Short mmCIF file of C-alpha atoms and ligand atoms in Angstrom, two decimals:
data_model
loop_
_atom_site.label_atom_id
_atom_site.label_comp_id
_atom_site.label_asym_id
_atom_site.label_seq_id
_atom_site.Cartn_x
_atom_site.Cartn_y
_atom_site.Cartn_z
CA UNK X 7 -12.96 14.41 9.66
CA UNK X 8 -9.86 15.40 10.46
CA UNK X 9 -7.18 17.72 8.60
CA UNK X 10 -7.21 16.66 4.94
CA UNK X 11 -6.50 18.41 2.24
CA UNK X 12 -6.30 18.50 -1.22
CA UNK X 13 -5.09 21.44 -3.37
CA UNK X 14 -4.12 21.71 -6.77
CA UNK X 15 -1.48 23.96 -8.63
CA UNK X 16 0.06 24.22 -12.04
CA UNK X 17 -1.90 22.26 -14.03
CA UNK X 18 -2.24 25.93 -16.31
CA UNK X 19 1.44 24.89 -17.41
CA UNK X 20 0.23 21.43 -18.16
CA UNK X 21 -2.03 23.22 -21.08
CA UNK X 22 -4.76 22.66 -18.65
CA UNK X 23 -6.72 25.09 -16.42
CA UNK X 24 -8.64 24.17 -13.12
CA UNK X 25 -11.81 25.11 -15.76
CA UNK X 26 -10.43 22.06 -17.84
CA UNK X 27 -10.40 19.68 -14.74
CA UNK X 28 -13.87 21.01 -13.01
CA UNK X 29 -15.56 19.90 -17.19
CA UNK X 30 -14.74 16.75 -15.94
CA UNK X 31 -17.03 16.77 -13.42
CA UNK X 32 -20.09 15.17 -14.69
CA UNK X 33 -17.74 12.02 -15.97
CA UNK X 34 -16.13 11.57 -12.57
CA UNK X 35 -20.41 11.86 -11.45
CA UNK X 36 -21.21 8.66 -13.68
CA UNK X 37 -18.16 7.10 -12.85
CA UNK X 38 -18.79 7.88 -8.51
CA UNK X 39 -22.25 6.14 -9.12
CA UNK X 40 -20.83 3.24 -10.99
CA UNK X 41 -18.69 2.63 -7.84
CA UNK X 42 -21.44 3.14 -4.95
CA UNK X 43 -23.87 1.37 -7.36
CA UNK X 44 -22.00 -1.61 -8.44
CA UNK X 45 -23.34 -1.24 -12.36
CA UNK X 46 -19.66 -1.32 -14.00
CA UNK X 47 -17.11 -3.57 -15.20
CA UNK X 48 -15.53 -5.38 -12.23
CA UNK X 49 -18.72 -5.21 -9.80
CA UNK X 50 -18.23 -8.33 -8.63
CA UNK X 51 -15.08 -6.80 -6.76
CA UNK X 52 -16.72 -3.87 -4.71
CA UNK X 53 -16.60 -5.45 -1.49
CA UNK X 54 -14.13 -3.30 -0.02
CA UNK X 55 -15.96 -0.07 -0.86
CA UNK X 56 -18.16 -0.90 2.83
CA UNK X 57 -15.35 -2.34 4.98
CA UNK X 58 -14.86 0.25 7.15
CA UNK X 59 -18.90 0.77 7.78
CA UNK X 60 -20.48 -2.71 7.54
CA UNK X 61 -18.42 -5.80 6.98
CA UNK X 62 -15.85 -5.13 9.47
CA UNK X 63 -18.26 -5.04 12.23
CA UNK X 64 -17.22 -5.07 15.84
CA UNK X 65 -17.67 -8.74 16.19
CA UNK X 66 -14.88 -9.30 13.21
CA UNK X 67 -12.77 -6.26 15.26
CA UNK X 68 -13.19 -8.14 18.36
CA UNK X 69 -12.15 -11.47 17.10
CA UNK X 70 -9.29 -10.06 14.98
CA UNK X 71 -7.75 -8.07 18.19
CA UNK X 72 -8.05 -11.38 20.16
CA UNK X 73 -6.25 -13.14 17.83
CA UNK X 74 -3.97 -10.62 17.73
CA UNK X 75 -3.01 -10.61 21.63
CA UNK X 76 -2.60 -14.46 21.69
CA UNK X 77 0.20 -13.65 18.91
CA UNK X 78 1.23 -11.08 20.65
CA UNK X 79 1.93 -12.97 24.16
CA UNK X 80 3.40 -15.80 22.37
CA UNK X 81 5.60 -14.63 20.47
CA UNK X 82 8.63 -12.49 19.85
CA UNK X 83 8.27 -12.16 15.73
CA UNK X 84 5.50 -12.47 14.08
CA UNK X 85 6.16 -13.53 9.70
CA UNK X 86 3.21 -12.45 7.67
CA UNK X 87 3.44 -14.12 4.61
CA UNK X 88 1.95 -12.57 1.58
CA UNK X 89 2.88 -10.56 -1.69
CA UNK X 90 0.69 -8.12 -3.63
CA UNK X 91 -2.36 -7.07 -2.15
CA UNK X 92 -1.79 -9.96 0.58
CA UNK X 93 1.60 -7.82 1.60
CA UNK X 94 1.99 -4.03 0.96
CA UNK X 95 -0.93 -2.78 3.07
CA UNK X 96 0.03 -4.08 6.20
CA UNK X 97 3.44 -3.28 5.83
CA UNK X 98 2.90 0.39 4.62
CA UNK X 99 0.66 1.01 7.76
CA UNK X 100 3.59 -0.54 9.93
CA UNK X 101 5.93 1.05 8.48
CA UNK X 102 4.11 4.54 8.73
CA UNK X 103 4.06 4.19 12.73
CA UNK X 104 6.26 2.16 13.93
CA UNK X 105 9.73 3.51 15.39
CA UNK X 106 12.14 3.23 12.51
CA UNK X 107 15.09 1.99 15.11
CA UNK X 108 13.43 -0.58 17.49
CA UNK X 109 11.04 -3.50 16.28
CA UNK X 110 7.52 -3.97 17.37
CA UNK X 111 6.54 -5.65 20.32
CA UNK X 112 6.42 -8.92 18.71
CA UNK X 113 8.79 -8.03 16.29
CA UNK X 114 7.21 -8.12 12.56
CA UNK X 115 9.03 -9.40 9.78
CA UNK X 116 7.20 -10.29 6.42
CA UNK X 117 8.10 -12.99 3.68
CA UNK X 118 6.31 -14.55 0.49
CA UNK X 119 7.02 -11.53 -1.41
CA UNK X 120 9.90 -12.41 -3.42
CA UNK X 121 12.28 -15.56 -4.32
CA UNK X 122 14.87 -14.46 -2.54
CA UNK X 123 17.06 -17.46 -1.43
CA UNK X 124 19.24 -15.51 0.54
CA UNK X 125 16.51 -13.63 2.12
CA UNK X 126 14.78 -17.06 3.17
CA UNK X 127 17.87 -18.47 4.38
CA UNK X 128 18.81 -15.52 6.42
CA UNK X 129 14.92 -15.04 7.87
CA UNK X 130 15.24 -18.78 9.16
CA UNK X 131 18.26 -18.20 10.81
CA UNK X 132 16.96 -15.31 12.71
CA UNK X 133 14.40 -17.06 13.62
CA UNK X 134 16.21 -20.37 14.63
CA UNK X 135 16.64 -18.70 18.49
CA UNK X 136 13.35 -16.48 18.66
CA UNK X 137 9.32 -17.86 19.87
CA UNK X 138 7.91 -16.79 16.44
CA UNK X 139 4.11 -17.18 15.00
CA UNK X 140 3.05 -16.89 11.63
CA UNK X 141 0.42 -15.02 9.30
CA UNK X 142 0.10 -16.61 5.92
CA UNK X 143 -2.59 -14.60 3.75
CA UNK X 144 -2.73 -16.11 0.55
CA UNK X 145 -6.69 -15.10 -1.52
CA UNK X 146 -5.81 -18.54 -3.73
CA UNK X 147 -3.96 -20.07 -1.48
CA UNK X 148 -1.39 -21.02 -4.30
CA UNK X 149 0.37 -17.95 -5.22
CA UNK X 150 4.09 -19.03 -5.44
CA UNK X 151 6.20 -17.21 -3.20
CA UNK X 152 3.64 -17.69 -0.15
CA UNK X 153 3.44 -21.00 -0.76
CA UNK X 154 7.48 -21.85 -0.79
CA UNK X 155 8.31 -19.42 2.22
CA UNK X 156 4.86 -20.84 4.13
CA UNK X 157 6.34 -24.27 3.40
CA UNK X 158 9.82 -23.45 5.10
CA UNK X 159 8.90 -21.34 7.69
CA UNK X 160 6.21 -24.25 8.88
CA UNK X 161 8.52 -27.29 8.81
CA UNK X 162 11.00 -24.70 10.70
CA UNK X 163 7.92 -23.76 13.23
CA UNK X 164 7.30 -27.72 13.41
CA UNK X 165 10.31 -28.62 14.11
CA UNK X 166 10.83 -25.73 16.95
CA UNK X 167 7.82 -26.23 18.71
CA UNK X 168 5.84 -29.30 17.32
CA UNK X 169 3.06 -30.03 15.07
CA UNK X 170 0.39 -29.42 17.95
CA UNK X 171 2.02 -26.18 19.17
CA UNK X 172 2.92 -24.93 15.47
CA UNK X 173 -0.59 -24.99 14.85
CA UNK X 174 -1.68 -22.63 17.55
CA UNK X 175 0.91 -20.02 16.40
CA UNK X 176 0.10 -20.03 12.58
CA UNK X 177 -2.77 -18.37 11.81
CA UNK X 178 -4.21 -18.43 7.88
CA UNK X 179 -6.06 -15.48 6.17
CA UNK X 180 -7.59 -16.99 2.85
CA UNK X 181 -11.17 -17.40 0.63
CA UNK X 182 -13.46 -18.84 2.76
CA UNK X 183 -14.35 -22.20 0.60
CA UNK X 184 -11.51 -23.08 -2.10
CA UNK X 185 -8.01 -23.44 -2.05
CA UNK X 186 -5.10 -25.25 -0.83
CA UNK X 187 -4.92 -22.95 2.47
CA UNK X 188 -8.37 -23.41 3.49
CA UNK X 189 -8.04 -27.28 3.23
CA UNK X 190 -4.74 -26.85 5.33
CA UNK X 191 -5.96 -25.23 7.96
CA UNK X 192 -9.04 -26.42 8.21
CA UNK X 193 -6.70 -30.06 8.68
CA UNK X 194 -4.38 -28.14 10.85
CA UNK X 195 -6.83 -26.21 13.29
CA UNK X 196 -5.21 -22.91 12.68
CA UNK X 197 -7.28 -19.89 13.52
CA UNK X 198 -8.55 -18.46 10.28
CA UNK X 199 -9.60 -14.95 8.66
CA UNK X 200 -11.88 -15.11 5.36
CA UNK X 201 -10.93 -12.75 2.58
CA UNK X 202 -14.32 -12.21 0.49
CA UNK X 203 -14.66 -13.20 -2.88
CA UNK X 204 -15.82 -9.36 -3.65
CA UNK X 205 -12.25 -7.98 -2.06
CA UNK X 206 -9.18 -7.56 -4.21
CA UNK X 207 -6.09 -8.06 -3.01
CA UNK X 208 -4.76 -4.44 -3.63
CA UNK X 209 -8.33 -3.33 -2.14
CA UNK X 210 -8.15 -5.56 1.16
CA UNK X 211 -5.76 -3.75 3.43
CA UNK X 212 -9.17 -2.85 5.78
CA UNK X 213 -9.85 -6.54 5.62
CA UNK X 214 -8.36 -8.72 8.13
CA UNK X 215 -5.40 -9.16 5.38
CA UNK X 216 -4.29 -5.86 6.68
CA UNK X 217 -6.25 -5.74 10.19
CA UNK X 218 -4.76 -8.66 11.32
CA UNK X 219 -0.93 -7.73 11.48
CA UNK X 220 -0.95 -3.93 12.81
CA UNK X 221 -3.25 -4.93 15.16
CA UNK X 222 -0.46 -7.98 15.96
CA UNK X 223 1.96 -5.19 16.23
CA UNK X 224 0.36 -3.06 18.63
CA UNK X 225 -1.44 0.16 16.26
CA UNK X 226 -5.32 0.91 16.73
CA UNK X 227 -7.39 -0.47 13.88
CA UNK X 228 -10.24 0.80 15.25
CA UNK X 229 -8.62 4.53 14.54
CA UNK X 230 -7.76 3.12 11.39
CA UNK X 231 -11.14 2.13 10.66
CA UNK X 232 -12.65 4.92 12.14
CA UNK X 233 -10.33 7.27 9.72
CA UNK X 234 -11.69 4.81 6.54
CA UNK X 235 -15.33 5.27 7.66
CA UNK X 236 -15.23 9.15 7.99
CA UNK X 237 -13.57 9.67 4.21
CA UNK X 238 -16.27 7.01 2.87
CA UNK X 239 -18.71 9.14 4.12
CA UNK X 240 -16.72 12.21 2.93
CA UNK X 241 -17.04 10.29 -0.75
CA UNK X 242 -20.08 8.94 -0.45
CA UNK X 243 -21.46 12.20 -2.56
CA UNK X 244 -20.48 14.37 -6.09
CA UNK X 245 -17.80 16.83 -4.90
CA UNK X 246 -15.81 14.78 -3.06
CA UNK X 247 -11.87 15.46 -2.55
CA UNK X 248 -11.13 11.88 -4.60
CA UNK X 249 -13.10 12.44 -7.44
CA UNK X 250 -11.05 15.82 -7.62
CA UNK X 251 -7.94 13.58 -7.84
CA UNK X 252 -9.54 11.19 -10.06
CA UNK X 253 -10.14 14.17 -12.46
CA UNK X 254 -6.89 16.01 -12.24
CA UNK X 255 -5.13 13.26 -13.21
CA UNK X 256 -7.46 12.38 -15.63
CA UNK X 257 -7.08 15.65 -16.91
CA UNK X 258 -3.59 15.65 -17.18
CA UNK X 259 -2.92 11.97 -18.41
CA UNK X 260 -5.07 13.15 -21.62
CA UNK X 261 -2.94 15.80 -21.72
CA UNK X 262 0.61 13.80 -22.44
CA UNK X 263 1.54 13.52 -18.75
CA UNK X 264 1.81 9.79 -18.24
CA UNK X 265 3.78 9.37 -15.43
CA UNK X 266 2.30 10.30 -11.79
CA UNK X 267 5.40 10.48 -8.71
CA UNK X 268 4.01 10.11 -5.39
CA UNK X 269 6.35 11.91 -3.35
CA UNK X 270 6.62 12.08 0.50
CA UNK X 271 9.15 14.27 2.58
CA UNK X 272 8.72 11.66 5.65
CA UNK X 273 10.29 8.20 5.35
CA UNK X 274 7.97 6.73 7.51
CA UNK X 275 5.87 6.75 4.08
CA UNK X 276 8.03 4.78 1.75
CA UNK X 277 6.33 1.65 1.70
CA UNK X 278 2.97 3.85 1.22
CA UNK X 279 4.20 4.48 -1.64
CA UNK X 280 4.57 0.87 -2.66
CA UNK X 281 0.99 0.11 -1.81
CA UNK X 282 0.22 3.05 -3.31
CA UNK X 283 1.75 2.08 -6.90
CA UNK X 284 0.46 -1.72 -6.69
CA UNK X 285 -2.93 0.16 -6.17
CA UNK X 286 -2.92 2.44 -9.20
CA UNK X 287 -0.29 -0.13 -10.92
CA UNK X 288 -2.66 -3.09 -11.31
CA UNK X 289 -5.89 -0.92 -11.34
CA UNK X 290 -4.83 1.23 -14.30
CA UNK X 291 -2.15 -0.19 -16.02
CA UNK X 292 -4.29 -2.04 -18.48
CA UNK X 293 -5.30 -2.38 -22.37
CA UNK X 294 -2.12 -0.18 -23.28
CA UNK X 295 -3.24 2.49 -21.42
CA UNK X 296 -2.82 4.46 -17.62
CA UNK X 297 -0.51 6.31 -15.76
CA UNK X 298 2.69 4.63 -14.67
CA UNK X 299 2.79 5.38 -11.34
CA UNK X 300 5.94 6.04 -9.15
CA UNK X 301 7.43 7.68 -6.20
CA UNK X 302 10.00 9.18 -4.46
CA UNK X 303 11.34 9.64 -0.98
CA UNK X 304 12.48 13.48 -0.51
CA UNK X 305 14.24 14.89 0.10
CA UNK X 306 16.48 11.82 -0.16
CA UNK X 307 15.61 11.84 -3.39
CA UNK X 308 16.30 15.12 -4.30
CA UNK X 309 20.05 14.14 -4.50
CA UNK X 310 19.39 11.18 -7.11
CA UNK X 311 16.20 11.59 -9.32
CA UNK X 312 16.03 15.26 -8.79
CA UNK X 313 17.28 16.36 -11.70
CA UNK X 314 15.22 13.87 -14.16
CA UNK X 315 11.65 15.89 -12.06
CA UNK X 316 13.11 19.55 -12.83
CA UNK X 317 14.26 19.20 -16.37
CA UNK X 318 13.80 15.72 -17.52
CA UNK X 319 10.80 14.52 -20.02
CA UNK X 320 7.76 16.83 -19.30
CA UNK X 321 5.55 13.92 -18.94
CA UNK X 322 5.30 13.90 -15.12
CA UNK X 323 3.32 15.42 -12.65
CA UNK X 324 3.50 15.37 -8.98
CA UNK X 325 1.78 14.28 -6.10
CA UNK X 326 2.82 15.79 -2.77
CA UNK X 327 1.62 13.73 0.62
CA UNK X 328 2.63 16.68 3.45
CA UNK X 329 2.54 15.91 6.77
CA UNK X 330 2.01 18.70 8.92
CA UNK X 331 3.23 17.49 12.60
CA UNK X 332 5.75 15.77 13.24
CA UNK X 333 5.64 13.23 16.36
CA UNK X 334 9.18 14.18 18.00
CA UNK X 335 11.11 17.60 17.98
CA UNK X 336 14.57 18.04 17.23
CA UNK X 337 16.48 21.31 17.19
CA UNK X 338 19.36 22.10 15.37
CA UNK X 339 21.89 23.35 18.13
CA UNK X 340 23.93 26.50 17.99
CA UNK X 341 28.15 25.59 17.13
CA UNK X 342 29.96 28.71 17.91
CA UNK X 343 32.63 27.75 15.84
CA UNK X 344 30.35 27.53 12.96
CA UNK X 345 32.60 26.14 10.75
CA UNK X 346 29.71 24.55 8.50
CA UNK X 347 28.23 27.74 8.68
CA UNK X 348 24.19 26.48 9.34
CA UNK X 349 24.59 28.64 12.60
CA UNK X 350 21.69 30.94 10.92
CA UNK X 351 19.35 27.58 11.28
CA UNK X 352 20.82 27.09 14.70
CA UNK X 353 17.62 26.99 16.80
CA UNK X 354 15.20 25.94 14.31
CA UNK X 355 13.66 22.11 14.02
CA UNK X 356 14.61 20.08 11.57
CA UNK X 357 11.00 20.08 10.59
CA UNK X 358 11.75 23.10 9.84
CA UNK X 359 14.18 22.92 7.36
CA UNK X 360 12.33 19.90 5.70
CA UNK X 361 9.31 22.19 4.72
CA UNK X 362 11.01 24.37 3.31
CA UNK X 363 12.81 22.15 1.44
CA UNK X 364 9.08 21.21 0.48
CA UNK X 365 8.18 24.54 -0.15
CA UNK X 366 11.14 24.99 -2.19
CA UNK X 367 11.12 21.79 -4.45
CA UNK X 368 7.28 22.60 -4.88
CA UNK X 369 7.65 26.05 -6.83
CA UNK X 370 11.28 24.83 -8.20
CA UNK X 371 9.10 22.06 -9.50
CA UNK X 372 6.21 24.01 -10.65
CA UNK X 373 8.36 26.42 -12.35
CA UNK X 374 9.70 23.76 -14.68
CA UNK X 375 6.75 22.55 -15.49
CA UNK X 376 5.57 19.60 -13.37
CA UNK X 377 2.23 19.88 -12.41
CA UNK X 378 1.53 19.75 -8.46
CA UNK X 379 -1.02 18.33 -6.04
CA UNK X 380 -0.51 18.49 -2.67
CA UNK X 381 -2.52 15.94 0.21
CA UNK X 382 -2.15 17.34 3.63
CA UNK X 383 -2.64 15.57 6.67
CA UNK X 384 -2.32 16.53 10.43
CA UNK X 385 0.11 13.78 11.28
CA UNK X 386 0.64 10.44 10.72
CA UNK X 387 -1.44 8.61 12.89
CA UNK X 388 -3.68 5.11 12.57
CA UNK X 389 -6.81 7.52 11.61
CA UNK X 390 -5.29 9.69 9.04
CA UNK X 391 -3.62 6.31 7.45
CA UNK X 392 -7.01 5.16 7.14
CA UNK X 393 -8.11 8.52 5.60
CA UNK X 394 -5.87 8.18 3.14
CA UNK X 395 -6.07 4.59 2.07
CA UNK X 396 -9.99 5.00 1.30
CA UNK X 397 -9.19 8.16 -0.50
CA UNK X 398 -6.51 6.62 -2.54
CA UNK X 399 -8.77 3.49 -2.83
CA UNK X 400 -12.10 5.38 -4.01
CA UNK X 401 -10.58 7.65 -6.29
CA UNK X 402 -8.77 4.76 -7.75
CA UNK X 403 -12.25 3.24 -9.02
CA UNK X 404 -13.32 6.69 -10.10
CA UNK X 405 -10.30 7.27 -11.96
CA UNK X 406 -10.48 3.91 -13.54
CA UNK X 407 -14.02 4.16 -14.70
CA UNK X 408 -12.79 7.08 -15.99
CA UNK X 409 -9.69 6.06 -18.29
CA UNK X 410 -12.53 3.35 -19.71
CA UNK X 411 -10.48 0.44 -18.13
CA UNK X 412 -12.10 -2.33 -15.67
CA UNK X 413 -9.84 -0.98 -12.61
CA UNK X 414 -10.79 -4.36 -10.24
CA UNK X 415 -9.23 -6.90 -12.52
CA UNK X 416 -5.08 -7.63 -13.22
CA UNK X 417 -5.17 -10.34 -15.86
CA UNK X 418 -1.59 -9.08 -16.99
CA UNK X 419 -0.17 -10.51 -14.02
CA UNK X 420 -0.90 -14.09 -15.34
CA UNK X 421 1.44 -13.91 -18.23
CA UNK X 422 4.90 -14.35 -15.90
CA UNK X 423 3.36 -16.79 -13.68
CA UNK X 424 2.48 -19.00 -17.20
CA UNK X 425 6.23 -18.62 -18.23
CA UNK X 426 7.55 -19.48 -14.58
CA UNK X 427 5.36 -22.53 -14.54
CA UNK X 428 6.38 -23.75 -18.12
CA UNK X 429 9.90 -23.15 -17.62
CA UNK X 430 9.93 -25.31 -13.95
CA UNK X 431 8.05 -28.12 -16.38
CA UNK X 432 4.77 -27.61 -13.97
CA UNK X 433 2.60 -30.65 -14.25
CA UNK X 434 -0.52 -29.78 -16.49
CA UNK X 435 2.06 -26.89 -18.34
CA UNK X 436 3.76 -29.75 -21.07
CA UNK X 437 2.66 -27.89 -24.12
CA UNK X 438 3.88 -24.41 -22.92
CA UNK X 439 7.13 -26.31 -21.43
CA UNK X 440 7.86 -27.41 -24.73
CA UNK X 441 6.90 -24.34 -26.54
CA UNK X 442 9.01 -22.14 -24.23
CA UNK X 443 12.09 -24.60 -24.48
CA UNK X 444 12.50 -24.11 -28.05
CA UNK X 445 12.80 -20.51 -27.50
CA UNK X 446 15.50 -20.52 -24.89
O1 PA5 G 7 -3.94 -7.41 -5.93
C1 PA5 G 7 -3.86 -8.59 -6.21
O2 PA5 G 7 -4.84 -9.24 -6.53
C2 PA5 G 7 -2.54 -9.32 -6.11
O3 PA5 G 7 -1.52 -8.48 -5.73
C3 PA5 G 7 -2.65 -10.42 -5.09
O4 PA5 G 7 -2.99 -9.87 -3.85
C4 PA5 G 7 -1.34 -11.17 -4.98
O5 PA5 G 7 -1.00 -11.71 -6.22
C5 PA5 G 7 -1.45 -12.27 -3.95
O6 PA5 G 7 -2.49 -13.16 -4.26
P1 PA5 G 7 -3.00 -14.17 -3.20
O7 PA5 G 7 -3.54 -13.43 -2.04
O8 PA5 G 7 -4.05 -15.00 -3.89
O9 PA5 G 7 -1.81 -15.04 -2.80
#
């Protein structure tokens, strides 16, 4: 395995002590064998705990990265189509290593996660000019915004190119029996992926869901993989780095800090973040209970929610992803007028100064009481992404098991989708039309 690290500090100001987290040790045991042996609430959904090592075999890589390079020579954009679980993973791995001022090679653009009107409207006129392909991934197959953005951007495709043609640019990624999808392109002849029924959405990132577009735009999923299948093993026994996390936050959370900020100094990282809080979001958030999880990009960040972190509520604590080395260097040239007087950084690299604005926001940080854990990596690469995606996703179960909530199920997510229906008068939805009506 590669650098990673996991150190904790300040959780004595929390009221806890490392002695308070390590007691914890034999419940984060019970609750690591109720993962590897499938004997808790949500078993059904544990499919993702062997992607890396058995069901994403080298036949399924080989077929995916084929798929992947017919996209890739035919087209200049690729749209993946999701939201969720069907979304964030594949863009937060993009995001993570692609340049952050020149498009892939195709070009990757997502839709299907929001309503966005204007953001449809403007996506199809970008596209009107461009060779484009598409990547729905929809589990059901009848989640909302998927379905309305998969409907426009196929009549668009249609019209471009033709039924026949459209068909051997879309590609679906859906359950392998049910659903509207399946039946579409099974009609259609689009090249499919199965998501299994045992894979979550927020848990499917190593599936094809995720697979499919960063191999589309060019990244290594083998590396990825490969970075997966080294922390499983890492996890695979008590004393493992995420059942650490699991009880430090465990820890804390009992002791009044309900909030947990993922923080990264790299903004590569942002939208690891976001898959990051759909993970613990919709794992934990459940039966009036878990951490609300949130992040911030430093030190951007610094300059807006800084203040609330050093002296706000002391309800938070901190989790630090640190990236060691950077991919490019950039040094801060001498001025020898110095008139903005950072001539005594003149010479360093701007790496530089961002750790120790790390450094510094760490202690500042710790010093007002927000309890710290810092996750080190080497870089960012495809393999330490996939490090830290099992880690995050292993230690999520573990941490679940441990707040006593099933962390595989979301059945709060239903409730706005009921409303939606009701109030666009959904056929089969009369009775909560009516009902919903009357309190308008
Ligand atoms: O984690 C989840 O289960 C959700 O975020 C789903 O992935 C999301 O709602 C999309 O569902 P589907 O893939 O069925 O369209």
């Amino acid at each position: 395995m590669e650098t990673f690290e996991l150190n904790i500090t300040n959780a004595a100001t929390a009221g806890i002590s490392l002695a308070d987290i390590e007691k914890l040790q034999p419940e984060a045991d019970r609750a690591l064998q109720t993962v590897l042996e499938a004997t808790g609430a949500g078993n059904d959904f544990l499919g993702w705990v062997n992607l890396p090592t058995e069901t994403i075999n080298s036949d399924l890589v080989n077929k995916i990265t084929s798929v992947a390079n017919v996209l890739r020579a035919e087209c200049q954009a690729v749209v993946c189509i999701g939201i969720g679980g069907s979304y964030l993973g594949a863009k937060a791995v993009i995001e993570a290593l692609k340049n952050q001022f020149a498009p892939t090679t195709p070009e990757i653009l997502f839709a299907g996660h929001n309503i966005g009107e204007d953001y449809l409207a403007e996506l199809m006129d970008y596209l009107a000019d461009k060779r484009f392909g598409i990547i729905v991934i929809s589990k059901s197959g009848t989640t909302t915004e998927p379905a309305i953005a998969f409907r426009l951007l196929r009549n668009l495709l249609e019209q471009k190119v033709g039924r026949e043609e459209a068909a051997k640019l879309t590609v679906a990624v859906t359950d392998a029996k049910r659903g509207a999808l399946r039946s579409l392109a099974t009609d259609e002849g689009y090249a499919t992926f199965v998501i299994d029924d045992n894979v979550g959405g927020r848990f499917s990132v190593l599936s094809p869901v995720g697979l499919l577009p960063i191999a589309v735009a060019g990244f290594n999923i083998r590396a990825l993989l490969q970075g997966a299948a080294d922390m499983q093993a890492a996890c695979a026994k008590p004393g493992n780095p995420a059942q650490l996390y699991a009880m430090t936050r465990n820890a804390l959370y009992r002791n009044g800090k309900k909030t947990e900020i993922l923080v990264n100094y790299n903004p590569k990282l942002h939208f690891f973040a976001e898959w990051w809080k759909q993970l613990y979001g919709e794992s934990e958030g459940k039966d009036h209970k878990g951490i609300f999880p949130a992040a911030v990009d430093n030190s951007t960040d610094l300059h807006s929610m800084g203040q609330w972190i050093q002296d706000g509520e002391r309800t938070i604590f901190e989790t630090v992803i640190s990236v060691e080395q950077q991919q490019r260097s950039v040094i801060i040239p001498n001025d020898p007028q110095n008139l903005d007087g950072l001539n005594f950084i003149a010479g360093k690299s701007v790496d530089h100064v961002n750790k120790m604005a790390e450094i510094g926001t760490r202690l500042a940080h710790i010093d007002g009481g927000v309890p710290n854990l810092r996750i080190a990596i080497s870089e960012i690469s495809e393999y330490n992404l996939g490090q830290l995606i099992y880690f995050f996703e292993i230690a999520c179960g573990i941490s679940g098991y441990m707040l006593g909530v099933n962390p595989f199920n979301q059945p709060g997510v239903e409730d706005y989708k009921r409303n939606m229906f009701a109030l666009l008068a959904k056929p089969g939805y009369e009775a909560e039309t009516a009902a919903i009506q009357g309190r308008l």
